[in-house]
PDB file of C-alpha atoms in Angstrom:
ATOM      1  CA  MET L   1      23.709 -11.873 -15.730  1.00 95.00           C
ATOM      2  CA  ARG L   2      24.795  -8.495 -17.049  1.00 97.00           C
ATOM      3  CA  ALA L   3      23.854  -5.601 -14.805  1.00 98.00           C
ATOM      4  CA  VAL L   4      24.711  -2.164 -15.051  1.00 98.00           C
ATOM      5  CA  LEU L   5      25.098   0.147 -11.442  1.00 98.00           C
ATOM      6  CA  VAL L   6      23.614   3.593 -12.089  1.00 98.00           C
ATOM      7  CA  VAL L   7      25.947   5.869 -10.312  1.00 96.00           C
ATOM      8  CA  ASN L   8      24.428   9.492  -8.317  1.00 94.00           C
ATOM      9  CA  PRO L   9      28.280  10.124  -6.858  1.00 93.00           C
ATOM     10  CA  GLN L  10      26.334  14.428  -6.258  1.00 88.00           C
ATOM     11  CA  ALA L  11      24.758  11.644  -3.695  1.00 86.00           C
ATOM     12  CA  THR L  12      23.895  12.533   0.076  1.00 81.00           C
ATOM     13  CA  SER L  13      24.847   9.874   2.042  1.00 82.00           C
ATOM     14  CA  THR L  14      27.685   8.522  -0.916  1.00 84.00           C
ATOM     15  CA  THR L  15      31.621   8.356  -0.807  1.00 87.00           C
ATOM     16  CA  ALA L  16      33.849   7.033  -2.922  1.00 89.00           C
ATOM     17  CA  ALA L  17      35.339   4.632  -1.376  1.00 91.00           C
ATOM     18  CA  GLY L  18      31.743   3.713   0.011  1.00 91.00           C
ATOM     19  CA  ARG L  19      31.048   3.358  -4.313  1.00 92.00           C
ATOM     20  CA  ASP L  20      33.859   1.093  -4.854  1.00 94.00           C
ATOM     21  CA  VAL L  21      33.771  -1.391  -2.728  1.00 95.00           C
ATOM     22  CA  ILE L  22      29.431  -1.533  -3.345  1.00 96.00           C
ATOM     23  CA  ALA L  23      30.661  -2.216  -7.861  1.00 96.00           C
ATOM     24  CA  HIS L  24      33.244  -4.409  -6.627  1.00 96.00           C
ATOM     25  CA  ALA L  25      31.250  -5.780  -4.347  1.00 96.00           C
ATOM     26  CA  LEU L  26      28.264  -6.343  -7.289  1.00 97.00           C
ATOM     27  CA  ALA L  27      31.068  -7.278 -10.572  1.00 97.00           C
ATOM     28  CA  SER L  28      32.406 -10.726  -7.981  1.00 96.00           C
ATOM     29  CA  GLU L  29      28.580 -12.526  -9.145  1.00 95.00           C
ATOM     30  CA  LEU L  30      26.988 -10.192 -11.685  1.00 97.00           C
ATOM     31  CA  LYS L  31      28.345  -9.471 -15.599  1.00 98.00           C
ATOM     32  CA  LEU L  32      28.805  -5.333 -14.427  1.00 98.00           C
ATOM     33  CA  ASP L  33      29.031  -2.111 -16.050  1.00 97.00           C
ATOM     34  CA  VAL L  34      29.563   1.367 -13.751  1.00 97.00           C
ATOM     35  CA  VAL L  35      28.591   4.731 -15.040  1.00 97.00           C
ATOM     36  CA  GLU L  36      28.510   7.696 -12.994  1.00 96.00           C
ATOM     37  CA  THR L  37      26.741   9.686 -14.122  1.00 96.00           C
ATOM     38  CA  GLN L  38      28.037  13.773 -14.700  1.00 95.00           C
ATOM     39  CA  TYR L  39      24.449  15.507 -15.927  1.00 94.00           C
ATOM     40  CA  TRP L  40      20.759  15.786 -14.906  1.00 91.00           C
ATOM     41  CA  GLY L  41      19.600  13.114 -17.469  1.00 95.00           C
ATOM     42  CA  HIS L  42      22.685  11.636 -17.669  1.00 97.00           C
ATOM     43  CA  ALA L  43      20.245   8.488 -14.965  1.00 97.00           C
ATOM     44  CA  SER L  44      17.755   7.929 -17.604  1.00 97.00           C
ATOM     45  CA  ALA L  45      19.744   8.071 -21.055  1.00 97.00           C
ATOM     46  CA  THR L  46      22.321   5.609 -19.551  1.00 98.00           C
ATOM     47  CA  ALA L  47      18.750   2.475 -18.811  1.00 97.00           C
ATOM     48  CA  ARG L  48      17.948   3.607 -21.406  1.00 96.00           C
ATOM     49  CA  ALA L  49      20.447   2.483 -23.521  1.00 96.00           C
ATOM     50  CA  ALA L  50      20.672  -0.666 -20.493  1.00 96.00           C
ATOM     51  CA  VAL L  51      17.035  -1.423 -21.710  1.00 95.00           C
ATOM     52  CA  GLU L  52      18.349  -1.825 -25.635  1.00 94.00           C
ATOM     53  CA  ASP L  53      21.173  -3.107 -24.960  1.00 95.00           C
ATOM     54  CA  GLY L  54      19.039  -6.214 -23.486  1.00 94.00           C
ATOM     55  CA  VAL L  55      20.647  -6.115 -20.177  1.00 97.00           C
ATOM     56  CA  ASP L  56      19.034  -8.387 -17.185  1.00 97.00           C
ATOM     57  CA  LEU L  57      20.011  -5.312 -14.674  1.00 98.00           C
ATOM     58  CA  VAL L  58      19.766  -1.785 -13.929  1.00 98.00           C
ATOM     59  CA  ILE L  59      20.682  -1.172 -10.468  1.00 98.00           C
ATOM     60  CA  ALA L  60      20.861   2.484  -9.012  1.00 98.00           C
ATOM     61  CA  HIS L  61      22.472   3.585  -6.791  1.00 97.00           C
ATOM     62  CA  GLY L  62      21.915   7.381  -5.483  1.00 95.00           C
ATOM     63  CA  GLY L  63      18.534   8.912  -4.082  1.00 94.00           C
ATOM     64  CA  ASP L  64      15.131   8.535  -4.573  1.00 96.00           C
ATOM     65  CA  GLY L  65      15.118  11.403  -8.081  1.00 94.00           C
ATOM     66  CA  THR L  66      18.671   8.269  -9.145  1.00 96.00           C
ATOM     67  CA  VAL L  67      15.873   6.238  -9.788  1.00 98.00           C
ATOM     68  CA  ASN L  68      13.152   7.931 -10.613  1.00 98.00           C
ATOM     69  CA  GLU L  69      15.897   8.622 -13.889  1.00 97.00           C
ATOM     70  CA  VAL L  70      17.092   5.558 -14.141  1.00 98.00           C
ATOM     71  CA  VAL L  71      12.458   4.411 -14.433  1.00 98.00           C
ATOM     72  CA  ASN L  72      11.772   6.306 -16.709  1.00 97.00           C
ATOM     73  CA  GLY L  73      14.974   5.776 -18.929  1.00 96.00           C
ATOM     74  CA  MET L  74      13.808   2.183 -19.033  1.00 96.00           C
ATOM     75  CA  PHE L  75      10.516   3.337 -19.755  1.00 96.00           C
ATOM     76  CA  SER L  76      11.212   5.712 -22.325  1.00 93.00           C
ATOM     77  CA  ALA L  77      13.024   2.008 -24.240  1.00 89.00           C
ATOM     78  CA  ALA L  78      10.395   0.214 -23.238  1.00 78.00           C
ATOM     79  CA  GLU L  79       8.153   1.997 -24.986  1.00 75.00           C
ATOM     80  CA  LEU L  80       9.713   1.861 -28.410  1.00 66.00           C
ATOM     81  CA  GLY L  81       9.032  -0.988 -29.090  1.00 64.00           C
ATOM     82  CA  ASP L  82       8.527  -5.012 -27.819  1.00 65.00           C
ATOM     83  CA  ARG L  83      11.634  -5.192 -25.316  1.00 73.00           C
ATOM     84  CA  THR L  84      12.074  -6.703 -22.222  1.00 84.00           C
ATOM     85  CA  MET L  85      12.031  -4.778 -19.332  1.00 93.00           C
ATOM     86  CA  PRO L  86      15.185  -5.525 -17.122  1.00 96.00           C
ATOM     87  CA  THR L  87      15.052  -6.045 -12.843  1.00 97.00           C
ATOM     88  CA  LEU L  88      15.142  -2.782 -11.109  1.00 98.00           C
ATOM     89  CA  GLY L  89      17.763  -2.648  -8.423  1.00 98.00           C
ATOM     90  CA  VAL L  90      18.047  -0.338  -5.570  1.00 98.00           C
ATOM     91  CA  VAL L  91      21.624   0.858  -3.494  1.00 97.00           C
ATOM     92  CA  PRO L  92      20.065   3.806  -1.405  1.00 96.00           C
ATOM     93  CA  GLY L  93      22.596   6.239  -1.514  1.00 94.00           C
ATOM     94  CA  GLY L  94      19.867   9.908  -1.164  1.00 90.00           C
ATOM     95  CA  SER L  95      19.462  11.666   1.853  1.00 86.00           C
ATOM     96  CA  ALA L  96      15.130  10.555   2.302  1.00 89.00           C
ATOM     97  CA  ASN L  97      15.151   7.350  -0.027  1.00 94.00           C
ATOM     98  CA  VAL L  98      11.868   7.780  -0.204  1.00 95.00           C
ATOM     99  CA  PHE L  99      10.874   3.890  -2.728  1.00 97.00           C
ATOM    100  CA  ALA L 100      13.899   1.452  -0.565  1.00 97.00           C
ATOM    101  CA  ARG L 101      12.600   2.080   1.956  1.00 95.00           C
ATOM    102  CA  ALA L 102       8.932   2.181   1.435  1.00 95.00           C
ATOM    103  CA  LEU L 103      11.247  -1.813  -0.006  1.00 96.00           C
ATOM    104  CA  GLY L 104      12.189  -2.414   3.062  1.00 95.00           C
ATOM    105  CA  LEU L 105      15.391  -2.534   2.199  1.00 96.00           C
ATOM    106  CA  PRO L 106      17.930  -0.892   4.635  1.00 95.00           C
ATOM    107  CA  ARG L 107      20.171   2.413   4.181  1.00 93.00           C
ATOM    108  CA  ASP L 108      22.687   0.744   4.414  1.00 94.00           C
ATOM    109  CA  PRO L 109      24.203   1.553   0.612  1.00 95.00           C
ATOM    110  CA  VAL L 110      26.625  -1.210   1.681  1.00 94.00           C
ATOM    111  CA  GLU L 111      24.142  -3.920   3.732  1.00 96.00           C
ATOM    112  CA  ALA L 112      21.136  -2.868   1.016  1.00 97.00           C
ATOM    113  CA  THR L 113      24.274  -4.410  -1.661  1.00 97.00           C
ATOM    114  CA  HIS L 114      24.533  -7.117   0.415  1.00 96.00           C
ATOM    115  CA  ARG L 115      20.110  -7.688   0.057  1.00 97.00           C
ATOM    116  CA  LEU L 116      20.235  -6.801  -3.636  1.00 98.00           C
ATOM    117  CA  MET L 117      23.234  -9.474  -4.233  1.00 97.00           C
ATOM    118  CA  ARG L 118      21.151 -12.386  -2.055  1.00 97.00           C
ATOM    119  CA  ALA L 119      18.265 -11.375  -3.987  1.00 97.00           C
ATOM    120  CA  VAL L 120      19.837 -12.054  -7.660  1.00 96.00           C
ATOM    121  CA  ALA L 121      21.513 -15.284  -6.909  1.00 95.00           C
ATOM    122  CA  ASP L 122      17.590 -16.647  -5.240  1.00 96.00           C
ATOM    123  CA  GLY L 123      16.035 -14.747  -8.439  1.00 95.00           C
ATOM    124  CA  SER L 124      13.693 -13.212  -6.043  1.00 96.00           C
ATOM    125  CA  GLY L 125      12.302  -9.656  -6.426  1.00 97.00           C
ATOM    126  CA  ARG L 126       9.219  -8.251  -7.003  1.00 97.00           C
ATOM    127  CA  TRP L 127       6.158  -6.959  -9.380  1.00 97.00           C
ATOM    128  CA  VAL L 128       5.719  -2.447  -8.169  1.00 98.00           C
ATOM    129  CA  GLY L 129       2.775  -0.528  -9.228  1.00 98.00           C
ATOM    130  CA  LEU L 130       4.165   3.096 -11.120  1.00 98.00           C
ATOM    131  CA  GLY L 131       1.737   6.158 -11.088  1.00 98.00           C
ATOM    132  CA  LYS L 132       2.263   8.520 -13.694  1.00 98.00           C
ATOM    133  CA  ALA L 133       1.724  11.993 -13.538  1.00 98.00           C
ATOM    134  CA  ASP L 134       1.425  12.509 -18.117  1.00 97.00           C
ATOM    135  CA  ASP L 135       3.781  11.140 -19.560  1.00 96.00           C
ATOM    136  CA  ARG L 136       6.369  11.001 -16.505  1.00 97.00           C
ATOM    137  CA  TRP L 137       6.578   8.394 -13.899  1.00 98.00           C
ATOM    138  CA  PHE L 138       7.802   8.519 -10.631  1.00 98.00           C
ATOM    139  CA  THR L 139       8.071   5.746  -8.517  1.00 98.00           C
ATOM    140  CA  PHE L 140       6.366   7.156  -4.959  1.00 97.00           C
ATOM    141  CA  ASN L 141       4.227  10.188  -4.213  1.00 97.00           C
ATOM    142  CA  ALA L 142       3.313  13.417  -7.422  1.00 98.00           C
ATOM    143  CA  GLY L 143       1.668  17.031  -5.967  1.00 97.00           C
ATOM    144  CA  VAL L 144       0.718  20.366  -7.601  1.00 97.00           C
ATOM    145  CA  GLY L 145       1.235  23.708  -5.073  1.00 94.00           C
ATOM    146  CA  TRP L 146       2.422  23.722  -2.273  1.00 92.00           C
ATOM    147  CA  ASP L 147       5.059  20.442  -2.192  1.00 93.00           C
ATOM    148  CA  ALA L 148       5.577  20.925  -5.401  1.00 95.00           C
ATOM    149  CA  ASP L 149       6.937  24.872  -3.905  1.00 95.00           C
ATOM    150  CA  VAL L 150       8.926  23.463  -0.884  1.00 93.00           C
ATOM    151  CA  VAL L 151      10.863  20.952  -3.766  1.00 93.00           C
ATOM    152  CA  ALA L 152      11.507  24.445  -6.225  1.00 94.00           C
ATOM    153  CA  GLU L 153      12.724  26.625  -3.033  1.00 93.00           C
ATOM    154  CA  VAL L 154      14.975  23.443  -1.871  1.00 90.00           C
ATOM    155  CA  GLU L 155      15.874  23.255  -4.835  1.00 89.00           C
ATOM    156  CA  ARG L 156      16.934  26.073  -6.094  1.00 91.00           C
ATOM    157  CA  GLN L 157      19.083  26.748  -2.347  1.00 90.00           C
ATOM    158  CA  ARG L 158      21.007  23.466  -2.674  1.00 83.00           C
ATOM    159  CA  SER L 159      22.193  25.133  -6.003  1.00 85.00           C
ATOM    160  CA  HIS L 160      23.157  27.966  -4.147  1.00 86.00           C
ATOM    161  CA  GLY L 161      24.950  25.713  -2.168  1.00 84.00           C
ATOM    162  CA  ARG L 162      22.249  24.895   1.448  1.00 85.00           C
ATOM    163  CA  ASN L 163      22.809  21.433   3.379  1.00 84.00           C
ATOM    164  CA  VAL L 164      19.450  19.767   2.039  1.00 80.00           C
ATOM    165  CA  THR L 165      18.072  18.672   5.808  1.00 83.00           C
ATOM    166  CA  PRO L 166      14.908  18.280   7.279  1.00 80.00           C
ATOM    167  CA  ALA L 167      15.069  21.091   9.053  1.00 85.00           C
ATOM    168  CA  LEU L 168      15.693  22.533   5.743  1.00 87.00           C
ATOM    169  CA  TYR L 169      12.225  20.806   4.466  1.00 86.00           C
ATOM    170  CA  ALA L 170      11.522  22.017   7.056  1.00 85.00           C
ATOM    171  CA  ARG L 171      11.679  25.700   7.208  1.00 89.00           C
ATOM    172  CA  THR L 172      10.425  26.006   3.923  1.00 91.00           C
ATOM    173  CA  ALA L 173       7.685  24.161   3.474  1.00 88.00           C
ATOM    174  CA  LEU L 174       6.156  26.655   6.386  1.00 87.00           C
ATOM    175  CA  SER L 175       7.146  29.959   4.262  1.00 91.00           C
ATOM    176  CA  CYS L 176       5.747  28.049   1.352  1.00 90.00           C
ATOM    177  CA  TYR L 177       3.192  27.376   3.211  1.00 87.00           C
ATOM    178  CA  PHE L 178       2.062  31.393   4.628  1.00 88.00           C
ATOM    179  CA  ARG L 179       2.686  32.821   0.658  1.00 88.00           C
ATOM    180  CA  MET L 180       0.418  30.188  -0.239  1.00 87.00           C
ATOM    181  CA  ALA L 181      -2.431  30.566   2.895  1.00 86.00           C
ATOM    182  CA  ARG L 182      -2.405  35.030   0.900  1.00 86.00           C
ATOM    183  CA  ARG L 183      -3.634  32.998  -2.548  1.00 89.00           C
ATOM    184  CA  GLU L 184      -7.010  32.130  -3.513  1.00 93.00           C
ATOM    185  CA  PRO L 185      -7.677  28.792  -4.224  1.00 95.00           C
ATOM    186  CA  LEU L 186      -6.464  27.997  -7.594  1.00 96.00           C
ATOM    187  CA  ILE L 187      -7.191  24.098  -8.549  1.00 97.00           C
ATOM    188  CA  SER L 188      -9.825  21.673  -9.818  1.00 98.00           C
ATOM    189  CA  LEU L 189      -9.866  17.554  -8.991  1.00 98.00           C
ATOM    190  CA  ARG L 190     -11.761  16.138 -11.369  1.00 98.00           C
ATOM    191  CA  ILE L 191     -11.299  11.900  -9.328  1.00 98.00           C
ATOM    192  CA  GLY L 192     -12.354   9.042 -12.270  1.00 95.00           C
ATOM    193  CA  HIS L 193     -15.709  10.488 -13.450  1.00 93.00           C
ATOM    194  CA  GLU L 194     -16.695  11.848 -10.373  1.00 95.00           C
ATOM    195  CA  GLU L 195     -17.700  15.525 -10.584  1.00 96.00           C
ATOM    196  CA  PRO L 196     -15.198  17.982 -10.600  1.00 97.00           C
ATOM    197  CA  ILE L 197     -14.197  18.860  -7.042  1.00 97.00           C
ATOM    198  CA  GLU L 198     -12.893  22.969  -7.393  1.00 96.00           C
ATOM    199  CA  ARG L 199     -10.617  25.595  -5.670  1.00 95.00           C
ATOM    200  CA  LEU L 200      -8.321  23.363  -4.060  1.00 96.00           C
ATOM    201  CA  HIS L 201      -5.206  24.984  -2.610  1.00 94.00           C
ATOM    202  CA  SER L 202      -2.983  21.948  -3.124  1.00 95.00           C
ATOM    203  CA  VAL L 203      -3.755  17.841  -4.514  1.00 97.00           C
ATOM    204  CA  PHE L 204      -0.701  15.408  -3.251  1.00 96.00           C
ATOM    205  CA  VAL L 205      -1.033  12.075  -5.184  1.00 98.00           C
ATOM    206  CA  SER L 206       0.558   8.818  -3.044  1.00 97.00           C
ATOM    207  CA  ASN L 207       1.980   5.477  -4.967  1.00 98.00           C
ATOM    208  CA  THR L 208       2.998   4.769  -1.292  1.00 97.00           C
ATOM    209  CA  ASP L 209       3.046   5.532   2.049  1.00 94.00           C
ATOM    210  CA  PRO L 210       4.579   6.231   3.694  1.00 92.00           C
ATOM    211  CA  TRP L 211       4.575   9.993   1.526  1.00 90.00           C
ATOM    212  CA  THR L 212       8.515  10.718   2.202  1.00 89.00           C
ATOM    213  CA  TYR L 213      10.569  11.092   5.696  1.00 87.00           C
ATOM    214  CA  LEU L 214      11.728  14.224   8.409  1.00 81.00           C
ATOM    215  CA  GLY L 215      14.496  11.772   8.935  1.00 80.00           C
ATOM    216  CA  SER L 216      13.722   9.072  10.648  1.00 82.00           C
ATOM    217  CA  ARG L 217      10.327  10.263  10.723  1.00 86.00           C
ATOM    218  CA  PRO L 218       7.887   8.164   8.436  1.00 89.00           C
ATOM    219  CA  VAL L 219       4.995  11.396   7.251  1.00 89.00           C
ATOM    220  CA  ARG L 220       1.937   8.869   6.605  1.00 90.00           C
ATOM    221  CA  MET L 221       0.186  10.924   4.109  1.00 89.00           C
ATOM    222  CA  SER L 222      -2.489   7.953   2.733  1.00 91.00           C
ATOM    223  CA  PRO L 223      -1.434   4.996   4.818  1.00 91.00           C
ATOM    224  CA  GLU L 224      -4.269   2.017   2.107  1.00 93.00           C
ATOM    225  CA  THR L 225      -2.082   3.235  -0.244  1.00 96.00           C
ATOM    226  CA  SER L 226      -0.201   0.478  -1.499  1.00 97.00           C
ATOM    227  CA  PHE L 227       2.574  -0.938  -4.189  1.00 98.00           C
ATOM    228  CA  ASP L 228      -0.867  -3.315  -4.927  1.00 97.00           C
ATOM    229  CA  THR L 229      -2.578  -0.682  -4.692  1.00 98.00           C
ATOM    230  CA  GLY L 230      -4.093   2.045  -7.887  1.00 98.00           C
ATOM    231  CA  LEU L 231      -3.099   6.061  -6.031  1.00 98.00           C
ATOM    232  CA  GLY L 232      -3.762   7.906  -2.623  1.00 97.00           C
ATOM    233  CA  VAL L 233      -5.355  10.616  -3.523  1.00 97.00           C
ATOM    234  CA  PHE L 234      -5.656  14.460  -0.591  1.00 94.00           C
ATOM    235  CA  ALA L 235      -5.893  17.426  -1.190  1.00 94.00           C
ATOM    236  CA  LEU L 236      -6.637  20.777   1.185  1.00 91.00           C
ATOM    237  CA  HIS L 237     -10.262  23.065   0.358  1.00 88.00           C
ATOM    238  CA  LYS L 238      -8.355  25.157   2.950  1.00 83.00           C
ATOM    239  CA  MET L 239      -5.458  27.159   4.277  1.00 82.00           C
ATOM    240  CA  SER L 240      -6.130  28.588   8.074  1.00 80.00           C
ATOM    241  CA  VAL L 241      -3.518  27.925  10.770  1.00 80.00           C
ATOM    242  CA  TYR L 242      -5.442  25.353  12.378  1.00 69.00           C
ATOM    243  CA  PRO L 243      -6.759  22.617  10.868  1.00 76.00           C
ATOM    244  CA  VAL L 244      -3.791  23.086   8.462  1.00 82.00           C
ATOM    245  CA  LEU L 245      -1.842  21.878  11.904  1.00 75.00           C
ATOM    246  CA  GLN L 246      -4.430  19.355  12.414  1.00 77.00           C
ATOM    247  CA  HIS L 247      -3.263  17.603   9.586  1.00 77.00           C
ATOM    248  CA  VAL L 248       0.130  18.643  10.115  1.00 79.00           C
ATOM    249  CA  ALA L 249       0.133  16.113  13.558  1.00 76.00           C
ATOM    250  CA  GLU L 250      -2.409  13.713  12.071  1.00 80.00           C
ATOM    251  CA  MET L 251       1.004  12.381   9.468  1.00 78.00           C
ATOM    252  CA  LEU L 252       3.591  12.605  11.987  1.00 75.00           C
ATOM    253  CA  ARG L 253       1.819  10.663  14.383  1.00 74.00           C
ATOM    254  CA  GLY L 254       0.975   7.620  11.539  1.00 65.00           C
ATOM    255  CA  ARG L 255      -2.500   8.300  11.546  1.00 59.00           C
ATOM    256  CA  GLY L 256      -3.384   9.959   8.443  1.00 56.00           C
ATOM    257  CA  LYS L 257      -6.639  10.468   8.798  1.00 59.00           C
ATOM    258  CA  PRO L 258      -8.979  13.784   7.205  1.00 53.00           C
ATOM    259  CA  HIS L 259     -10.311  15.998   8.593  1.00 53.00           C
ATOM    260  CA  LEU L 260     -12.798  15.551   5.237  1.00 57.00           C
ATOM    261  CA  ARG L 261     -14.434  19.876   6.691  1.00 68.00           C
ATOM    262  CA  ASN L 262     -11.660  20.496   5.614  1.00 79.00           C
ATOM    263  CA  SER L 263     -10.028  17.943   2.587  1.00 88.00           C
ATOM    264  CA  ILE L 264     -10.274  15.422   0.523  1.00 92.00           C
ATOM    265  CA  GLN L 265      -9.283  11.630   1.178  1.00 92.00           C
ATOM    266  CA  ARG L 266      -9.111   8.791  -1.469  1.00 94.00           C
ATOM    267  CA  ALA L 267      -7.088   5.820  -2.158  1.00 95.00           C
ATOM    268  CA  ASP L 268      -6.258   2.894  -4.630  1.00 97.00           C
ATOM    269  CA  VAL L 269      -7.531   6.426  -7.971  1.00 98.00           C
ATOM    270  CA  GLY L 270      -6.838   4.661 -10.620  1.00 98.00           C
ATOM    271  CA  TYR L 271      -7.169   7.546 -12.604  1.00 98.00           C
ATOM    272  CA  LEU L 272      -7.440  11.751 -12.044  1.00 98.00           C
ATOM    273  CA  ARG L 273      -7.345  15.324 -13.436  1.00 98.00           C
ATOM    274  CA  VAL L 274      -5.579  18.421 -11.833  1.00 98.00           C
ATOM    275  CA  THR L 275      -6.697  21.891 -13.437  1.00 98.00           C
ATOM    276  CA  CYS L 276      -5.233  24.636 -12.395  1.00 98.00           C
ATOM    277  CA  THR L 277      -6.602  28.179 -13.256  1.00 97.00           C
ATOM    278  CA  GLU L 278      -3.525  29.209 -13.982  1.00 96.00           C
ATOM    279  CA  PRO L 279      -0.641  27.597 -13.933  1.00 97.00           C
ATOM    280  CA  LEU L 280       1.008  26.496 -10.663  1.00 97.00           C
ATOM    281  CA  ARG L 281       4.353  23.493  -9.850  1.00 97.00           C
ATOM    282  CA  LEU L 282       4.372  19.650  -9.965  1.00 98.00           C
ATOM    283  CA  GLN L 283       6.639  17.550  -8.239  1.00 97.00           C
ATOM    284  CA  VAL L 284       7.274  14.321  -8.878  1.00 97.00           C
ATOM    285  CA  ASP L 285       9.953  12.289  -6.662  1.00 97.00           C
ATOM    286  CA  GLY L 286      11.138  14.903  -5.299  1.00 93.00           C
ATOM    287  CA  ASP L 287      12.478  16.772  -8.802  1.00 94.00           C
ATOM    288  CA  CYS L 288      10.469  20.407  -9.739  1.00 95.00           C
ATOM    289  CA  LEU L 289       9.210  20.022 -13.382  1.00 95.00           C
ATOM    290  CA  GLY L 290       7.980  23.201 -13.399  1.00 96.00           C
ATOM    291  CA  GLU L 291       4.726  24.704 -14.425  1.00 97.00           C
ATOM    292  CA  ARG L 292       1.485  22.642 -15.688  1.00 97.00           C
ATOM    293  CA  SER L 293      -2.210  24.270 -16.220  1.00 98.00           C
ATOM    294  CA  GLU L 294      -2.690  20.466 -16.074  1.00 98.00           C
ATOM    295  CA  ILE L 295      -1.985  17.227 -15.334  1.00 98.00           C
ATOM    296  CA  GLU L 296      -3.265  13.492 -15.301  1.00 98.00           C
ATOM    297  CA  PHE L 297      -1.974  11.044 -13.567  1.00 98.00           C
ATOM    298  CA  PHE L 298      -2.774   7.133 -14.239  1.00 98.00           C
ATOM    299  CA  SER L 299      -1.593   4.391 -11.816  1.00 98.00           C
ATOM    300  CA  VAL L 300      -0.009   1.689 -13.950  1.00 97.00           C
ATOM    301  CA  PRO L 301       0.174  -1.619 -12.246  1.00 97.00           C
ATOM    302  CA  ASP L 302       2.608  -4.816 -11.577  1.00 97.00           C
ATOM    303  CA  ALA L 303       5.377  -2.005 -13.299  1.00 96.00           C
ATOM    304  CA  VAL L 304       8.640  -2.859 -13.211  1.00 97.00           C
ATOM    305  CA  ARG L 305       9.355  -5.709 -11.236  1.00 97.00           C
ATOM    306  CA  VAL L 306      11.874  -5.081  -7.910  1.00 98.00           C
ATOM    307  CA  ALA L 307      14.706  -7.318  -6.191  1.00 98.00           C
ATOM    308  CA  VAL L 308      13.767  -7.306  -3.374  1.00 96.00           C
TER     309      VAL L 308
END
């Protein structure tokens, strides 16, 4: 079997020695090419070339951003013509690894590699549904508003040398909350063919649950959402302190149950559209894509086969 291992050497929990061990183990069973990414978009370009070359397996070794790039690269090639999509393999190497953990993969990269090799040997895998935000694929979540502001600010601090930790995310979420709480609600949400829901502060879109993790603690925003359903949607009407704290507490307890007077929650949604009265940030899988005034979200069932 021909395979390409796409490695992000800057990923949080990867080391040169660990990457060598993983590559050596995989090369013992696969005809393997290894590519270490050198810039943003390199993983996507590598995955696209792998599909065009007819590779059987594309393995992403890095964090959720690396997985997202690989998935988008694979589909960018497949959408240009009648090409057979390779199987996706994941060896976690980031800090959160939400997609890998949602699949039940080990957090340790070496253990995950052995699990991947067993899956390849047995021919085992599963089909996973994905989401799209306009033309960008996402594996586990997307959002407009609060969470996208948090992602953008964490990225800014990381570019200045700050270590990304759960504590940094929590502090940044708090500071972004206070800024947003003073702002007028700018978002309109249309779910399917329903009438638009106006004056929302933030919209969170899930492709699986948990939404993310704070260290070892799952944040459960849409418990009825999985890789086998449509998208989950959670939106906030108000940013008042008490109801927001109630939402956060429920999510950290693993319940994710809404307080309907202040929120909108739906599961198994196939399509939704977000419109903003002024441009707001959009994030997908923990990467900020800049500001948008309108975004369409789609659920795509059984989009990619993952070796598990």
